[in-house]
């Protein structure tokens, strides 16, 4: 294996001698240890609680924005941020979130653990 690597890398350096970026990327790929991406290793309960707090705060902020909009409008009516269903320009498929099911801590943990590890 070692004998095969030497000619390969020699040819690679010769072919890319005028491209420092390619050479540095190749060296970095060989020498730098890749870190696994994902949730940090720590107390699962703390992680789930932090996620829950984030979404509770997010929902609270949305409620506050809606209440501020209603109180600043004289007639107390606020138009939705999307067209009504009877408008032909409605971009959605008409489906809405109108029924929710309460999840247990184990349900949320399973969703988090089973989710794919990916980044933006």
Short mmCIF file of N, CA and C in Angstrom, two decimals:
data_model
loop_
_atom_site.label_atom_id
_atom_site.label_comp_id
_atom_site.label_asym_id
_atom_site.label_seq_id
_atom_site.Cartn_x
_atom_site.Cartn_y
_atom_site.Cartn_z
N UNK A 1 0.83 -1.19 0.00
CA UNK A 1 0.00 0.00 0.00
C UNK A 1 0.87 1.26 0.00
N UNK A 2 1.93 1.21 0.80
CA UNK A 2 2.82 2.37 0.89
C UNK A 2 3.50 2.63 -0.46
N UNK A 3 3.88 1.54 -1.16
CA UNK A 3 4.52 1.69 -2.46
C UNK A 3 3.57 2.32 -3.48
N UNK A 4 2.30 2.03 -3.36
CA UNK A 4 1.32 2.59 -4.29
C UNK A 4 1.06 4.07 -4.00
N UNK A 5 1.14 4.45 -2.72
CA UNK A 5 0.87 5.84 -2.34
C UNK A 5 1.94 6.80 -2.86
N UNK A 6 3.19 6.38 -2.79
CA UNK A 6 4.29 7.27 -3.20
C UNK A 6 4.14 7.74 -4.65
N UNK A 7 3.98 6.85 -5.62
CA UNK A 7 3.82 7.32 -7.00
C UNK A 7 2.55 8.15 -7.19
N UNK A 8 1.49 7.76 -6.50
CA UNK A 8 0.24 8.51 -6.63
C UNK A 8 0.42 9.95 -6.19
N UNK A 9 1.00 10.15 -5.00
CA UNK A 9 1.16 11.51 -4.49
C UNK A 9 2.21 12.29 -5.28
N UNK A 10 3.23 11.61 -5.77
CA UNK A 10 4.23 12.30 -6.61
C UNK A 10 3.57 12.83 -7.88
N UNK A 11 2.77 12.00 -8.52
CA UNK A 11 2.06 12.43 -9.72
C UNK A 11 1.07 13.56 -9.39
N UNK A 12 0.39 13.43 -8.26
CA UNK A 12 -0.58 14.45 -7.85
C UNK A 12 0.10 15.81 -7.66
N UNK A 13 1.27 15.81 -7.01
CA UNK A 13 2.01 17.06 -6.79
C UNK A 13 2.49 17.64 -8.12
N UNK A 14 2.99 16.79 -9.00
CA UNK A 14 3.45 17.28 -10.31
C UNK A 14 2.29 17.89 -11.10
N UNK A 15 1.16 17.23 -11.12
CA UNK A 15 0.01 17.71 -11.89
C UNK A 15 -0.57 19.01 -11.32
N UNK A 16 -0.45 19.21 -10.00
CA UNK A 16 -1.06 20.37 -9.36
C UNK A 16 -0.03 21.35 -8.82
N UNK A 17 1.19 21.31 -9.34
CA UNK A 17 2.25 22.17 -8.83
C UNK A 17 1.96 23.65 -9.04
N UNK A 18 1.11 23.97 -9.99
CA UNK A 18 0.77 25.37 -10.22
C UNK A 18 -0.51 25.78 -9.50
N UNK A 19 -1.10 24.90 -8.72
CA UNK A 19 -2.35 25.19 -8.02
C UNK A 19 -2.17 24.94 -6.52
N UNK A 20 -1.77 25.98 -5.81
CA UNK A 20 -1.51 25.83 -4.37
C UNK A 20 -2.76 25.44 -3.60
N UNK A 21 -3.92 25.96 -4.02
CA UNK A 21 -5.17 25.66 -3.32
C UNK A 21 -5.45 24.17 -3.30
N UNK A 22 -5.30 23.53 -4.44
CA UNK A 22 -5.54 22.09 -4.54
C UNK A 22 -4.55 21.31 -3.69
N UNK A 23 -3.29 21.73 -3.72
CA UNK A 23 -2.28 21.05 -2.91
C UNK A 23 -2.57 21.18 -1.42
N UNK A 24 -2.92 22.39 -0.97
CA UNK A 24 -3.20 22.59 0.45
C UNK A 24 -4.43 21.81 0.89
N UNK A 25 -5.45 21.76 0.03
CA UNK A 25 -6.65 20.97 0.38
C UNK A 25 -6.30 19.50 0.53
N UNK A 26 -5.46 18.99 -0.36
CA UNK A 26 -5.07 17.58 -0.29
C UNK A 26 -4.28 17.30 0.99
N UNK A 27 -3.35 18.19 1.32
CA UNK A 27 -2.55 18.01 2.53
C UNK A 27 -3.42 18.10 3.77
N UNK A 28 -4.32 19.07 3.77
CA UNK A 28 -5.22 19.23 4.90
C UNK A 28 -6.08 17.98 5.08
N UNK A 29 -6.56 17.43 3.97
CA UNK A 29 -7.37 16.21 4.02
C UNK A 29 -6.62 15.02 4.59
N UNK A 30 -5.31 14.99 4.38
CA UNK A 30 -4.51 13.87 4.89
C UNK A 30 -4.09 14.08 6.34
N UNK A 31 -3.83 15.32 6.73
CA UNK A 31 -3.23 15.58 8.04
C UNK A 31 -4.21 16.02 9.12
N UNK A 32 -5.26 16.71 8.75
CA UNK A 32 -6.17 17.26 9.74
C UNK A 32 -7.24 16.23 10.07
N UNK A 33 -7.40 15.98 11.37
CA UNK A 33 -8.41 15.04 11.83
C UNK A 33 -9.79 15.64 11.66
N UNK A 34 -10.69 14.89 11.05
CA UNK A 34 -12.04 15.38 10.84
C UNK A 34 -12.86 15.21 12.11
N UNK A 35 -13.59 16.27 12.45
CA UNK A 35 -14.45 16.22 13.64
C UNK A 35 -15.83 15.75 13.23
N UNK A 36 -16.40 14.89 14.05
CA UNK A 36 -17.75 14.43 13.80
C UNK A 36 -18.72 15.55 14.16
N UNK A 37 -19.70 15.77 13.27
CA UNK A 37 -20.69 16.80 13.54
C UNK A 37 -21.89 16.17 14.21
N UNK A 38 -22.55 16.94 15.01
CA UNK A 38 -23.75 16.46 15.68
C UNK A 38 -23.92 17.18 17.00
N UNK A 39 -24.85 16.70 17.78
CA UNK A 39 -25.07 17.30 19.09
C UNK A 39 -23.88 17.01 19.99
N UNK A 40 -23.51 17.98 20.82
CA UNK A 40 -22.41 17.72 21.75
C UNK A 40 -22.80 16.65 22.76
N UNK A 41 -21.82 15.90 23.19
CA UNK A 41 -22.07 14.86 24.19
C UNK A 41 -22.29 15.52 25.54
N UNK A 42 -23.49 15.38 26.06
CA UNK A 42 -23.81 15.94 27.36
C UNK A 42 -25.12 15.37 27.83
N UNK A 43 -25.61 15.88 28.89
CA UNK A 43 -26.83 15.40 29.49
C UNK A 43 -27.99 15.57 28.51
N UNK A 44 -28.63 14.47 28.12
CA UNK A 44 -29.72 14.52 27.15
C UNK A 44 -30.90 15.33 27.67
N UNK A 45 -31.18 15.22 28.97
CA UNK A 45 -32.29 15.96 29.56
C UNK A 45 -32.06 17.46 29.43
N UNK A 46 -30.83 17.90 29.67
CA UNK A 46 -30.52 19.33 29.55
C UNK A 46 -30.69 19.79 28.11
N UNK A 47 -30.25 18.99 27.16
CA UNK A 47 -30.39 19.34 25.75
C UNK A 47 -31.86 19.47 25.37
N UNK A 48 -32.67 18.52 25.76
CA UNK A 48 -34.10 18.55 25.44
C UNK A 48 -34.75 19.76 26.10
N UNK A 49 -34.37 20.05 27.34
CA UNK A 49 -34.94 21.21 28.03
C UNK A 49 -34.55 22.51 27.33
N UNK A 50 -33.31 22.62 26.88
CA UNK A 50 -32.89 23.83 26.17
C UNK A 50 -33.65 23.99 24.85
N UNK A 51 -33.84 22.89 24.12
CA UNK A 51 -34.63 22.95 22.89
C UNK A 51 -36.06 23.39 23.19
N UNK A 52 -36.63 22.83 24.24
CA UNK A 52 -37.99 23.19 24.63
C UNK A 52 -38.09 24.66 24.99
N UNK A 53 -37.14 25.17 25.77
CA UNK A 53 -37.14 26.58 26.16
C UNK A 53 -37.03 27.47 24.93
N UNK A 54 -36.21 27.08 23.97
CA UNK A 54 -36.05 27.86 22.74
C UNK A 54 -37.39 28.02 22.03
N UNK A 55 -38.11 26.90 21.85
CA UNK A 55 -39.37 26.96 21.11
C UNK A 55 -40.47 27.64 21.91
N UNK A 56 -40.48 27.47 23.23
CA UNK A 56 -41.45 28.19 24.06
C UNK A 56 -41.23 29.69 23.92
N UNK A 57 -39.96 30.12 23.96
CA UNK A 57 -39.65 31.55 23.81
C UNK A 57 -40.04 32.04 22.42
N UNK A 58 -39.78 31.23 21.41
CA UNK A 58 -40.13 31.59 20.04
C UNK A 58 -41.64 31.81 19.90
N UNK A 59 -42.43 30.91 20.46
CA UNK A 59 -43.89 31.01 20.41
C UNK A 59 -44.35 32.23 21.20
N UNK A 60 -43.75 32.47 22.36
CA UNK A 60 -44.08 33.64 23.16
C UNK A 60 -43.81 34.93 22.39
N UNK A 61 -42.70 34.98 21.68
CA UNK A 61 -42.38 36.16 20.86
C UNK A 61 -43.41 36.37 19.76
N UNK A 62 -43.84 35.28 19.14
CA UNK A 62 -44.85 35.38 18.08
C UNK A 62 -46.16 35.91 18.67
N UNK A 63 -46.57 35.38 19.83
CA UNK A 63 -47.79 35.87 20.48
C UNK A 63 -47.68 37.36 20.78
N UNK A 64 -46.52 37.79 21.28
CA UNK A 64 -46.33 39.21 21.59
C UNK A 64 -46.44 40.07 20.34
N UNK A 65 -45.84 39.61 19.25
CA UNK A 65 -45.93 40.36 18.00
C UNK A 65 -47.37 40.47 17.51
N UNK A 66 -48.13 39.40 17.63
CA UNK A 66 -49.53 39.43 17.21
C UNK A 66 -50.31 40.38 18.11
N UNK A 67 -50.11 40.29 19.43
CA UNK A 67 -50.81 41.18 20.35
C UNK A 67 -50.46 42.64 20.10
N UNK A 68 -49.20 42.92 19.82
CA UNK A 68 -48.79 44.29 19.52
C UNK A 68 -49.45 44.79 18.24
N UNK A 69 -49.56 43.92 17.26
CA UNK A 69 -50.20 44.29 16.00
C UNK A 69 -51.68 44.57 16.22
N UNK A 70 -52.34 43.75 17.01
CA UNK A 70 -53.76 43.94 17.29
C UNK A 70 -53.98 45.24 18.07
N UNK A 71 -53.15 45.49 19.08
CA UNK A 71 -53.34 46.68 19.90
C UNK A 71 -53.01 47.96 19.14
N UNK A 72 -52.14 47.88 18.13
CA UNK A 72 -51.80 49.07 17.36
C UNK A 72 -52.81 49.35 16.26
N UNK A 73 -53.65 48.37 15.96
CA UNK A 73 -54.68 48.54 14.93
C UNK A 73 -55.96 48.97 15.61
N UNK A 74 -56.60 50.01 15.10
CA UNK A 74 -57.77 50.59 15.76
C UNK A 74 -58.96 49.65 15.84
N UNK A 75 -59.21 48.88 14.80
CA UNK A 75 -60.40 48.03 14.82
C UNK A 75 -60.16 46.65 15.43
N UNK A 76 -58.92 46.36 15.84
CA UNK A 76 -58.61 45.08 16.48
C UNK A 76 -58.50 43.92 15.51
N UNK A 77 -58.55 44.21 14.21
CA UNK A 77 -58.47 43.15 13.19
C UNK A 77 -57.07 43.14 12.58
N UNK A 78 -56.53 41.95 12.42
CA UNK A 78 -55.21 41.80 11.79
C UNK A 78 -55.36 40.85 10.62
N UNK A 79 -54.90 41.30 9.46
CA UNK A 79 -54.93 40.43 8.29
C UNK A 79 -53.82 39.39 8.41
N UNK A 80 -54.11 38.15 8.01
CA UNK A 80 -53.06 37.12 8.05
C UNK A 80 -51.95 37.46 7.06
N UNK A 81 -50.74 36.94 7.27
CA UNK A 81 -49.63 37.25 6.37
C UNK A 81 -49.70 36.50 5.05
N UNK A 82 -50.78 35.77 4.80
CA UNK A 82 -50.96 35.05 3.56
C UNK A 82 -52.36 35.37 3.01
N UNK A 83 -52.57 35.17 1.73
CA UNK A 83 -53.90 35.42 1.16
C UNK A 83 -54.92 34.43 1.69
N UNK A 84 -56.18 34.76 1.61
CA UNK A 84 -57.22 33.84 2.08
C UNK A 84 -57.34 32.66 1.11
N UNK A 85 -57.98 31.59 1.59
CA UNK A 85 -58.12 30.37 0.77
C UNK A 85 -58.92 30.61 -0.51
N UNK A 86 -59.86 31.56 -0.47
CA UNK A 86 -60.67 31.78 -1.66
C UNK A 86 -59.96 32.62 -2.72
N UNK A 87 -58.77 33.10 -2.39
CA UNK A 87 -57.98 33.87 -3.33
C UNK A 87 -57.20 32.89 -4.22
N UNK A 88 -57.33 33.04 -5.54
CA UNK A 88 -56.67 32.10 -6.45
C UNK A 88 -55.15 32.20 -6.39
N UNK A 89 -54.63 33.30 -5.86
CA UNK A 89 -53.19 33.48 -5.79
C UNK A 89 -52.57 32.84 -4.55
N UNK A 90 -53.39 32.14 -3.77
CA UNK A 90 -52.89 31.51 -2.55
C UNK A 90 -51.78 30.52 -2.91
N UNK A 91 -50.56 30.71 -2.39
CA UNK A 91 -49.44 29.88 -2.83
C UNK A 91 -49.42 28.49 -2.23
N UNK A 92 -50.12 28.28 -1.13
CA UNK A 92 -50.04 26.99 -0.45
C UNK A 92 -51.01 25.98 -1.01
N UNK A 93 -51.00 24.81 -0.40
CA UNK A 93 -51.90 23.75 -0.83
C UNK A 93 -53.19 23.75 0.00
N UNK A 94 -53.35 24.75 0.85
CA UNK A 94 -54.57 24.85 1.65
C UNK A 94 -54.48 24.11 2.97
N UNK A 95 -53.43 23.33 3.20
CA UNK A 95 -53.33 22.59 4.45
C UNK A 95 -52.84 23.52 5.56
N UNK A 96 -53.34 23.30 6.75
CA UNK A 96 -52.97 24.12 7.89
C UNK A 96 -52.75 23.23 9.11
N UNK A 97 -51.98 23.75 10.03
CA UNK A 97 -51.81 23.07 11.31
C UNK A 97 -52.95 23.54 12.22
N UNK A 98 -53.93 22.68 12.44
CA UNK A 98 -55.02 23.09 13.30
C UNK A 98 -55.29 22.09 14.42
N UNK A 99 -54.56 20.99 14.44
CA UNK A 99 -54.71 20.00 15.50
C UNK A 99 -53.31 19.53 15.91
N UNK A 100 -53.07 19.50 17.20
CA UNK A 100 -51.76 19.13 17.70
C UNK A 100 -51.89 18.01 18.72
N UNK A 101 -50.85 17.21 18.80
CA UNK A 101 -50.82 16.10 19.75
C UNK A 101 -49.68 16.35 20.74
N UNK A 102 -49.98 16.23 22.01
CA UNK A 102 -48.99 16.44 23.05
C UNK A 102 -47.98 15.28 23.02
N UNK A 103 -46.68 15.61 22.99
CA UNK A 103 -45.63 14.59 22.97
C UNK A 103 -45.04 14.43 24.36
N UNK A 104 -44.66 13.21 24.66
CA UNK A 104 -43.99 12.96 25.93
C UNK A 104 -42.50 13.25 25.78
N UNK A 105 -41.79 13.29 26.88
CA UNK A 105 -40.35 13.51 26.84
C UNK A 105 -39.67 12.41 26.04
N UNK A 106 -40.13 11.18 26.18
CA UNK A 106 -39.55 10.07 25.42
C UNK A 106 -39.81 10.21 23.91
N UNK A 107 -40.99 10.72 23.55
CA UNK A 107 -41.29 10.95 22.13
C UNK A 107 -40.31 11.96 21.53
N UNK A 108 -40.07 13.06 22.25
CA UNK A 108 -39.16 14.10 21.77
C UNK A 108 -37.74 13.56 21.69
N UNK A 109 -37.31 12.82 22.72
CA UNK A 109 -35.97 12.25 22.72
C UNK A 109 -35.79 11.33 21.51
N UNK A 110 -36.79 10.50 21.22
CA UNK A 110 -36.70 9.60 20.07
C UNK A 110 -36.59 10.39 18.77
N UNK A 111 -37.37 11.46 18.63
CA UNK A 111 -37.30 12.29 17.43
C UNK A 111 -35.91 12.89 17.25
N UNK A 112 -35.33 13.39 18.33
CA UNK A 112 -34.00 14.00 18.26
C UNK A 112 -32.94 12.96 17.93
N UNK A 113 -32.98 11.83 18.60
CA UNK A 113 -31.97 10.79 18.39
C UNK A 113 -32.08 10.20 16.99
N UNK A 114 -33.29 10.03 16.49
CA UNK A 114 -33.49 9.42 15.17
C UNK A 114 -33.30 10.40 14.01
N UNK A 115 -33.19 11.70 14.30
CA UNK A 115 -33.06 12.67 13.22
C UNK A 115 -31.68 12.57 12.59
N UNK A 116 -31.61 12.93 11.31
CA UNK A 116 -30.34 12.88 10.59
C UNK A 116 -29.45 14.03 11.04
N UNK A 117 -28.17 13.77 11.12
CA UNK A 117 -27.22 14.81 11.48
C UNK A 117 -26.79 15.53 10.22
N UNK A 118 -27.23 16.78 10.08
CA UNK A 118 -26.84 17.56 8.92
C UNK A 118 -26.76 19.02 9.32
N UNK A 119 -26.05 19.78 8.53
CA UNK A 119 -25.91 21.20 8.82
C UNK A 119 -26.31 22.00 7.60
N UNK A 120 -26.51 23.28 7.81
CA UNK A 120 -26.92 24.17 6.71
C UNK A 120 -25.77 24.47 5.80
#
